[in-house]
PDB file of C-alpha atoms in Angstrom:
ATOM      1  CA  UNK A 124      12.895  -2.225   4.546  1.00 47.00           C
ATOM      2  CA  UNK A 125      10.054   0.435   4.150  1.00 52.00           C
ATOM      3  CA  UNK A 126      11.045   1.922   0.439  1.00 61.00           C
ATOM      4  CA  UNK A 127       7.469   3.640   0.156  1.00 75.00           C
ATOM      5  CA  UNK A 128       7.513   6.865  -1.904  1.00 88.00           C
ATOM      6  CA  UNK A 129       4.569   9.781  -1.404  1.00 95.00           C
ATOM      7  CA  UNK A 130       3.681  11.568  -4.155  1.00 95.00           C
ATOM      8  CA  UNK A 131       2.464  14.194  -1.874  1.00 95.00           C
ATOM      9  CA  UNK A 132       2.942  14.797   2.072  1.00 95.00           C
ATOM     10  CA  UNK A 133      -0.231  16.739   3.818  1.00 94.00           C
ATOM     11  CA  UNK A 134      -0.049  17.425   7.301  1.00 91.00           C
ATOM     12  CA  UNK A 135      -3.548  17.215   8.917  1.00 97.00           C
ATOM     13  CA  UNK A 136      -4.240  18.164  12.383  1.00 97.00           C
ATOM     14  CA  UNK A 137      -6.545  15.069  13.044  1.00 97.00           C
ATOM     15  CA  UNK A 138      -4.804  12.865  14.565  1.00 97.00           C
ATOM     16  CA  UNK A 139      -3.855  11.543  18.614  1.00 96.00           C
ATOM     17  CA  UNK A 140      -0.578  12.804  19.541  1.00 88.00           C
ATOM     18  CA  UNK A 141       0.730   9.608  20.663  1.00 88.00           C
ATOM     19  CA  UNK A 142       1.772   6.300  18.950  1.00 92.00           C
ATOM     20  CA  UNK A 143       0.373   3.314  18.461  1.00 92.00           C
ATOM     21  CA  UNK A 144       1.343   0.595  20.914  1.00 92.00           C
ATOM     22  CA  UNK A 145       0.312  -2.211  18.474  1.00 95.00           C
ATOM     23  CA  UNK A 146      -0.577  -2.251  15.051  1.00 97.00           C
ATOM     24  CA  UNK A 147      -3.000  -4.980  14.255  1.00 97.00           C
ATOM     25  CA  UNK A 148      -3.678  -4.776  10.261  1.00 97.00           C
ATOM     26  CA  UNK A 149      -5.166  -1.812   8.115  1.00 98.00           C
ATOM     27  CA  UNK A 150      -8.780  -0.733   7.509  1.00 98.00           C
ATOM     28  CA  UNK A 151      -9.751  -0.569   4.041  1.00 98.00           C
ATOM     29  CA  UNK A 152     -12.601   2.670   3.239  1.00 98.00           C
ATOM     30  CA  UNK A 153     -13.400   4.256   0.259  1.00 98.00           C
ATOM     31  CA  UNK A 154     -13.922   8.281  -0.185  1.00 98.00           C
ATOM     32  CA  UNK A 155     -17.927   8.092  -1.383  1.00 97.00           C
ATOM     33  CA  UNK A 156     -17.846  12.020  -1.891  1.00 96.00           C
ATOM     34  CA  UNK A 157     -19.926  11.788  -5.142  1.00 97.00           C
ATOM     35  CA  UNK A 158     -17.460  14.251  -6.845  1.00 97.00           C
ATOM     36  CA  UNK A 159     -15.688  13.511 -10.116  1.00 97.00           C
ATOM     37  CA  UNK A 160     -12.630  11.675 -10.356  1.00 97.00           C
ATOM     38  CA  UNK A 161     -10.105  14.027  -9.252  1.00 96.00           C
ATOM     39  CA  UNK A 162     -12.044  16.368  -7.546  1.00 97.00           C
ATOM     40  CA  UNK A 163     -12.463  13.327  -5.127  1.00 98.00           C
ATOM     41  CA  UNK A 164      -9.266  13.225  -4.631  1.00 98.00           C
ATOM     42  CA  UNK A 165      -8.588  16.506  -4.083  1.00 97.00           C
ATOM     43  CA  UNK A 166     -11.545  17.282  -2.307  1.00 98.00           C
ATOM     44  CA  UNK A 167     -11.171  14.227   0.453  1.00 98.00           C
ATOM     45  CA  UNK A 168      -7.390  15.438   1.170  1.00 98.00           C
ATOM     46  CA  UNK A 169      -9.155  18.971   2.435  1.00 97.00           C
ATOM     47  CA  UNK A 170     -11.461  17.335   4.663  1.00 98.00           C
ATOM     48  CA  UNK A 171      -8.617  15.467   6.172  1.00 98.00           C
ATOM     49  CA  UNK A 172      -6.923  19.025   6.743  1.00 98.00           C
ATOM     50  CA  UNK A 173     -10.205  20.266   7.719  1.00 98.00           C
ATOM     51  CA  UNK A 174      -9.833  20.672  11.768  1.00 97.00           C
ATOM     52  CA  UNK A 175     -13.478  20.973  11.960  1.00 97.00           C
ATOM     53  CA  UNK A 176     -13.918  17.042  10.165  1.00 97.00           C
ATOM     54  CA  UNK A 177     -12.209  15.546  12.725  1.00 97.00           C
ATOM     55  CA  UNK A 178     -11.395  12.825  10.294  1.00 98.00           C
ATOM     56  CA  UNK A 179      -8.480  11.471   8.427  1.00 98.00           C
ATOM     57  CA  UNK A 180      -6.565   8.353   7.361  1.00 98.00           C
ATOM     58  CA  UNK A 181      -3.075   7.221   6.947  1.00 98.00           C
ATOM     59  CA  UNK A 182      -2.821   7.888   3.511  1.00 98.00           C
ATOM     60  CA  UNK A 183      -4.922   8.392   0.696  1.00 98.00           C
ATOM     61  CA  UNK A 184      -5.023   6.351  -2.800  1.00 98.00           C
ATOM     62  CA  UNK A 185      -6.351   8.588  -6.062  1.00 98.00           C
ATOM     63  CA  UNK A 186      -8.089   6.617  -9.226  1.00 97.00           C
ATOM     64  CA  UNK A 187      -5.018   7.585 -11.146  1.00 96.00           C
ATOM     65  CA  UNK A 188      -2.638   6.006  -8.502  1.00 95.00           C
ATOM     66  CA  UNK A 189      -1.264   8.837  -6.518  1.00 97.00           C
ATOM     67  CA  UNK A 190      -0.740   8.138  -2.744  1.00 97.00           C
ATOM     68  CA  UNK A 191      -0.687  10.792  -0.310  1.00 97.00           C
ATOM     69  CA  UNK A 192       0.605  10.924   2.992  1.00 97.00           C
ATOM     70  CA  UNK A 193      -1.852  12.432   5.402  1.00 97.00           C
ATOM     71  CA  UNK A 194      -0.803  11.136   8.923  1.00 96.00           C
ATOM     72  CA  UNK A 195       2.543   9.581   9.285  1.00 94.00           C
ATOM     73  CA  UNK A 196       1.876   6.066   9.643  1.00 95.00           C
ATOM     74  CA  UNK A 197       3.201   6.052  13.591  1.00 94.00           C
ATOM     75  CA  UNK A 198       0.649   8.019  14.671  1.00 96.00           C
ATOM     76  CA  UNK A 199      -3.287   7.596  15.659  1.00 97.00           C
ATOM     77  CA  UNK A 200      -5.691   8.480  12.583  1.00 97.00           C
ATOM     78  CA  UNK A 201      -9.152   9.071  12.742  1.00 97.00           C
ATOM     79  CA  UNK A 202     -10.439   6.638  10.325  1.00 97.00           C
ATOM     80  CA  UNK A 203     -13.101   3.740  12.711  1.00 97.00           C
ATOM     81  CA  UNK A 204     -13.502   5.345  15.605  1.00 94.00           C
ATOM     82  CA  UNK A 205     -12.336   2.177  18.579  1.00 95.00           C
ATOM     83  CA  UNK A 206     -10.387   0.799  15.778  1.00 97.00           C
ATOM     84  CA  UNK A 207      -8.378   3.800  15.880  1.00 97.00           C
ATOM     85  CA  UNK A 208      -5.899   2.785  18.514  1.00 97.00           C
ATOM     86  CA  UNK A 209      -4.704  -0.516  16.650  1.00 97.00           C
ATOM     87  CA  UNK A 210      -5.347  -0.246  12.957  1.00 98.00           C
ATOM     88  CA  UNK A 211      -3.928   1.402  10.053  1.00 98.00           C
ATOM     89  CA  UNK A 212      -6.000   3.182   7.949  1.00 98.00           C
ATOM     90  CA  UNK A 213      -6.039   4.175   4.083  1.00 98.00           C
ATOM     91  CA  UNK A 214      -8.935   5.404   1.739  1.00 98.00           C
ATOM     92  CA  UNK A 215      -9.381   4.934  -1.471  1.00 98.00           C
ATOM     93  CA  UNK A 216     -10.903   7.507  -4.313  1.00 98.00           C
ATOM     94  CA  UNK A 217     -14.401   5.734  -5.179  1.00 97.00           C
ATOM     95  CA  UNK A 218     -16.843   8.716  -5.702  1.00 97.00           C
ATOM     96  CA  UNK A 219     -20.246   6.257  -5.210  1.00 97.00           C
ATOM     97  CA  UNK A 220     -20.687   2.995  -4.243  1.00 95.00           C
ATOM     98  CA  UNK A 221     -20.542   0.101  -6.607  1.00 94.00           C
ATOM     99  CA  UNK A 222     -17.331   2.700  -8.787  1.00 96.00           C
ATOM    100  CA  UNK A 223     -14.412   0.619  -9.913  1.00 93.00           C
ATOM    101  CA  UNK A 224     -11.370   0.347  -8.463  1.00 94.00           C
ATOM    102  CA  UNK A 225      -8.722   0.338 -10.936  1.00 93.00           C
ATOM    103  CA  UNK A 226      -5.667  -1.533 -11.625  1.00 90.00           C
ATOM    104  CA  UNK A 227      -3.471   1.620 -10.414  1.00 91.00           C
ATOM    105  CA  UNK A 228      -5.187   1.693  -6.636  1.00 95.00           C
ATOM    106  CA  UNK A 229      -4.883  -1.876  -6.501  1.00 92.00           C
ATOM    107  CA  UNK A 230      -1.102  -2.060  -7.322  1.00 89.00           C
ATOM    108  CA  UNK A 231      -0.156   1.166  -4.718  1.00 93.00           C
ATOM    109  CA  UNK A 232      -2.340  -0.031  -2.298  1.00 95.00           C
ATOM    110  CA  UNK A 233      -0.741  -3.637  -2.384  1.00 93.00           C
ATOM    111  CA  UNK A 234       3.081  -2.150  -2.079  1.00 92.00           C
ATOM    112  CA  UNK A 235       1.768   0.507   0.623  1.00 95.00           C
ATOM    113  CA  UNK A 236       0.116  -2.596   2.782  1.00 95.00           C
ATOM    114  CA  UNK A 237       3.497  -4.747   1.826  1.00 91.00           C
ATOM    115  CA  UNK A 238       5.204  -1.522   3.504  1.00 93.00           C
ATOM    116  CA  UNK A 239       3.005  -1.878   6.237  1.00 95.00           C
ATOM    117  CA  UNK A 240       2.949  -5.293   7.490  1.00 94.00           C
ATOM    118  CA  UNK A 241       6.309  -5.699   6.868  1.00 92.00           C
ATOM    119  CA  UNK A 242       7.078  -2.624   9.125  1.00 94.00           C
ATOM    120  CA  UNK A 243       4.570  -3.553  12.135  1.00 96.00           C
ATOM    121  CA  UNK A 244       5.024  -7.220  11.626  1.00 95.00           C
ATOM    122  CA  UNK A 245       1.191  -8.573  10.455  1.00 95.00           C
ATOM    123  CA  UNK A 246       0.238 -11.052   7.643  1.00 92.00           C
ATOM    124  CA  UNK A 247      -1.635 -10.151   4.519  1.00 91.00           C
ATOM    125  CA  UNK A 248      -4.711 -11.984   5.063  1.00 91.00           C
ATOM    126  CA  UNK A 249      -8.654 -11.583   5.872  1.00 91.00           C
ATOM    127  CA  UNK A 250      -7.942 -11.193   9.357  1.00 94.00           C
ATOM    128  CA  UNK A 251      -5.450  -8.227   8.934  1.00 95.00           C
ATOM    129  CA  UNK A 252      -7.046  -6.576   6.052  1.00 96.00           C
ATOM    130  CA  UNK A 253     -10.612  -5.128   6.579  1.00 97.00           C
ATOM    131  CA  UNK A 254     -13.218  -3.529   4.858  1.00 97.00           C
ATOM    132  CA  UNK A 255     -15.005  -0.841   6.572  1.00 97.00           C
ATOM    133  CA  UNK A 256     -18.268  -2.433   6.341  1.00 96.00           C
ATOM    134  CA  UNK A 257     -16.686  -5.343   8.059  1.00 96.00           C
ATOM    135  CA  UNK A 258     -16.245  -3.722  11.871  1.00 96.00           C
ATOM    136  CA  UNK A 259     -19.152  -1.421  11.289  1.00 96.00           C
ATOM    137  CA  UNK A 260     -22.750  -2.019  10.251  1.00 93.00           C
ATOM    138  CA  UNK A 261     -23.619   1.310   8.949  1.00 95.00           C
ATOM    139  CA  UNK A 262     -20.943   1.266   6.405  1.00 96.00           C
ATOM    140  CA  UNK A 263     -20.778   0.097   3.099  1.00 95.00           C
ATOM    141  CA  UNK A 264     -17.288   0.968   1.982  1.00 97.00           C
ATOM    142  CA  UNK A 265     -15.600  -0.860   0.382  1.00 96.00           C
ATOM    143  CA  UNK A 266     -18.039  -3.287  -1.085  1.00 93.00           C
ATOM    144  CA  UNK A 267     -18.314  -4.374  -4.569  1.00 90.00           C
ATOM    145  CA  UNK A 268     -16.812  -4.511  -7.194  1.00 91.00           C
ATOM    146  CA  UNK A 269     -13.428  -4.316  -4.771  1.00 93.00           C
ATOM    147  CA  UNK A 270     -11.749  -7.926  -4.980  1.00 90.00           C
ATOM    148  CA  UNK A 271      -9.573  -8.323  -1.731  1.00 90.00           C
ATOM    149  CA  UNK A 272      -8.480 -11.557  -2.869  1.00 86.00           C
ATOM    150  CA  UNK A 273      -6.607  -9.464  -5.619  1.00 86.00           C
ATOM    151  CA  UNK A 274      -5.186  -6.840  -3.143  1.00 90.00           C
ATOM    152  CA  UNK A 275      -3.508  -9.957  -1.120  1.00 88.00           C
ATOM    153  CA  UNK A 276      -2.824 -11.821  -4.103  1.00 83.00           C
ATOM    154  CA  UNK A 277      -0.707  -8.463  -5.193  1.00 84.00           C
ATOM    155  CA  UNK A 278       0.717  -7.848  -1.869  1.00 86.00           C
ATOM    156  CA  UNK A 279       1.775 -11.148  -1.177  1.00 82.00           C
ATOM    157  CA  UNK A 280       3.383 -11.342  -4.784  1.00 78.00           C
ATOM    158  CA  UNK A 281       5.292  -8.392  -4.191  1.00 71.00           C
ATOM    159  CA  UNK A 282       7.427 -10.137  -1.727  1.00 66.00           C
ATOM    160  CA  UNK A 283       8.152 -13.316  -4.008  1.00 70.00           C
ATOM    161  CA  UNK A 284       9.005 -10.724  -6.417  1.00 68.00           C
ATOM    162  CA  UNK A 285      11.684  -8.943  -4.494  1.00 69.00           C
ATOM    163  CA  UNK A 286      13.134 -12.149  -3.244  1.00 70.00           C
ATOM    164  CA  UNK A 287      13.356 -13.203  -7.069  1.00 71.00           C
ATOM    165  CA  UNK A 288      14.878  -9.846  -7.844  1.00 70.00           C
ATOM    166  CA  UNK A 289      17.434 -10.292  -5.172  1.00 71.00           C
ATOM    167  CA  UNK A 290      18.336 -13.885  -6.221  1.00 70.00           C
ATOM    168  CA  UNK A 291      19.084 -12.427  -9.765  1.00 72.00           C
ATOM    169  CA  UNK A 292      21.178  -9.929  -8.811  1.00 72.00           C
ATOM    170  CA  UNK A 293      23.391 -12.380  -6.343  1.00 72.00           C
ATOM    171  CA  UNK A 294      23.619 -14.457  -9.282  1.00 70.00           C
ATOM    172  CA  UNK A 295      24.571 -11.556 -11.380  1.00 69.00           C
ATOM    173  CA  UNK A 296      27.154 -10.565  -8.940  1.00 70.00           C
ATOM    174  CA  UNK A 297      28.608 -13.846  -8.310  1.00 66.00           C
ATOM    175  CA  UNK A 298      29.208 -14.394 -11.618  1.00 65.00           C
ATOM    176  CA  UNK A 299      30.721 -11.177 -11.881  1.00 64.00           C
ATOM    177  CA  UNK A 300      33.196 -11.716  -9.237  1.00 63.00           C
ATOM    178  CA  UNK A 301      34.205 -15.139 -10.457  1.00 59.00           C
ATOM    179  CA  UNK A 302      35.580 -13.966 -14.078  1.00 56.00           C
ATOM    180  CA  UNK A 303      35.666 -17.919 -14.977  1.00 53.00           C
ATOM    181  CA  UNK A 304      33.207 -17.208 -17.527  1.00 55.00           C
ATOM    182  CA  UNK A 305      33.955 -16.850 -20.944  1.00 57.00           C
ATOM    183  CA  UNK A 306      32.840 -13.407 -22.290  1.00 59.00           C
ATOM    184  CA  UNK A 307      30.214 -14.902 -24.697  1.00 58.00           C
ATOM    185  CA  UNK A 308      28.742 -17.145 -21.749  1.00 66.00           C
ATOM    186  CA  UNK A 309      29.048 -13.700 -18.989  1.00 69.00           C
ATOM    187  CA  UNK A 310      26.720 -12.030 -22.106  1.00 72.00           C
ATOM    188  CA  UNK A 311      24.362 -15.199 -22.449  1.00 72.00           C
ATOM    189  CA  UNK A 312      24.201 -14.934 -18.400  1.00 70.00           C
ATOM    190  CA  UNK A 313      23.099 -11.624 -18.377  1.00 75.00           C
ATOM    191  CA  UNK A 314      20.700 -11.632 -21.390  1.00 76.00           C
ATOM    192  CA  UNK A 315      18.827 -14.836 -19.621  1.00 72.00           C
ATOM    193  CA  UNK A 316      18.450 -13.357 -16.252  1.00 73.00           C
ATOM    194  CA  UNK A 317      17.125  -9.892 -17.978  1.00 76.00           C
ATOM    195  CA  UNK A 318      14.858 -12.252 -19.712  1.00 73.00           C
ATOM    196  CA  UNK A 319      13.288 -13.495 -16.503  1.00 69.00           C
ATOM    197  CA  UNK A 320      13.114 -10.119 -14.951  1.00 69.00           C
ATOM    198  CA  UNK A 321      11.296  -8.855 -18.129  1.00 70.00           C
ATOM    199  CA  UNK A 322       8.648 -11.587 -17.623  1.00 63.00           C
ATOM    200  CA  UNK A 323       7.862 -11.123 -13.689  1.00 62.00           C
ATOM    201  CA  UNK A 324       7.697  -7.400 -14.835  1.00 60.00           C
ATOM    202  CA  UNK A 325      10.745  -6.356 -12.869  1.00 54.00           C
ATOM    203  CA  UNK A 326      13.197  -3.761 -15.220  1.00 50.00           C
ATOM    204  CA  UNK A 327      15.798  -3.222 -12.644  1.00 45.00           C
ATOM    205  CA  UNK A 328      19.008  -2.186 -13.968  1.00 44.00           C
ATOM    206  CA  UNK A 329      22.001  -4.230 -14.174  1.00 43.00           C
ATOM    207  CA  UNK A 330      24.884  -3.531 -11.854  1.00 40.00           C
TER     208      UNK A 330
END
C-alpha cells in the first residue's frame, strides 16, 4: 500500500476542486528561484500558498530531503498547464539551472513516485516520468546534471527491495512457527537473514 510519510502538510488554494479521472505518470520540475538552499525551499512552498501564483504541485522535495505535501495527490495541481488534468506533479529544490540534485531528493523522490504508480497503477519508465522541458519548449527544468535513469533505477529497486524484505520475514516466521530447529541453528537463521538485510540496506526489526 501507499506508506508515504510528509514531513510537512501545506494546504494551498491552487488547485481544481475535482479529481483526476486518470492519472497518467508524474511531471518532474525543478524550483529555479535563485535563492539559497533552504530559502528555496521555503520560499517555493509560499508561492504555492500564494492565491495570487496560481501555481502549485503535488508535493515538494527540499535539497536536504524533506517532502512536503502541498495538494493531496487526488486532486488537480497547477504544475503544466493541459497536463494538469492527467499528471502528477512534484518539484524539486534546484535554485539555478545546471545545481545538483543530491542523493537525498533522489531517494524521496524515488519512494514518493513508487507511492505513486503503485497507487494509480503506471510503470516507472520514460514514458510515465517526464521532465518539464520534455512537454514544453520554453522550459528547461529539469535538465542536467538530473540522471532519470537513476530515479527509475531507485524506484524500481524499491519494489525488489520490499519483496526481499517480505520474503525474509516469511522465512523468519516460518521458522518460528515450526520450533524443529535447534536453538543454535534458530540463532544462525536469524543472524544470516539480518546479514542479508544489512547488505540491501534494509534494518527492519526482527519480529
Amino acid at each position: 500500500g501507499v506508506i508515504m510519510e510528509y514531513d510537512i502538510v501545506v494546504n494551498s488554494p491552487n488547485y481544481t476542486k475535482r479529481k483526476r479521472k486518470v492519472t497518467k505518470g508524474i511531471i518532474l520540475h525543478s524550483t529555479r528561484g535563485g535563492a539559497p538552499l533552504g530559502q528555496e525551499y521555503t520560499g517555493t512552498l509560499n508561492w504555492f500558498m500564494n492565491p495570487g501564483s496560481y501555481v502549485s504541485a503535488h508535493v515538494v522535495i527540499s535539497y536536504a530531503g524533506e517532502i512536503a505535501s502541498v495538494i493531496p495527490d487526488e486532486w488537480v495541481a497547477w504544475h503544466a498547464k493541459s497536463y494538469n488534468q492527467e499528471w502528477l506533479g512534484v518539484e524539486l529544490e534546484q535554485p539555478n539551472l545546471g545545481d545538483l540534485i543530491s542523493p537525498a531528493q533522489y531517494q524521496k523522490l524515488s519512494e514518493w513516485c513508487r507511492d505513486m504508480a503503485e497507487k494509480y497503477q503506471f510503470p516507472l519508465d520514460v514514458d510515465h516520468l517526464v521532465e518539464h522541458w520534455q512537454i514544453d519548449p520554453q522550459k528547461s527544468d529539469i535538465g542536467p546534471p538530473f540522471q532519470i535513469q537513476q530515479l527509475m533505477l531507485l524506484a524500481n529497486y524499491l519494489g525488489d527491495q520490499q519483496r526481499i524484505l517480505t520474503a525474509l520475514d516469511v522465512l523468519w516466521s516460518y521458522a518460528q512457527k515450526v520450533r524443529c530447529l535447534s536453538e543454535v541453528s534458530c540463532l544462525e537463521m536469524e543472524s544470516a537473514i539480518v546479514a542479508v538485510k544489512e547488505e540491501l540496506g534494509l534494518q527492519a526489526p526482527m519480529e
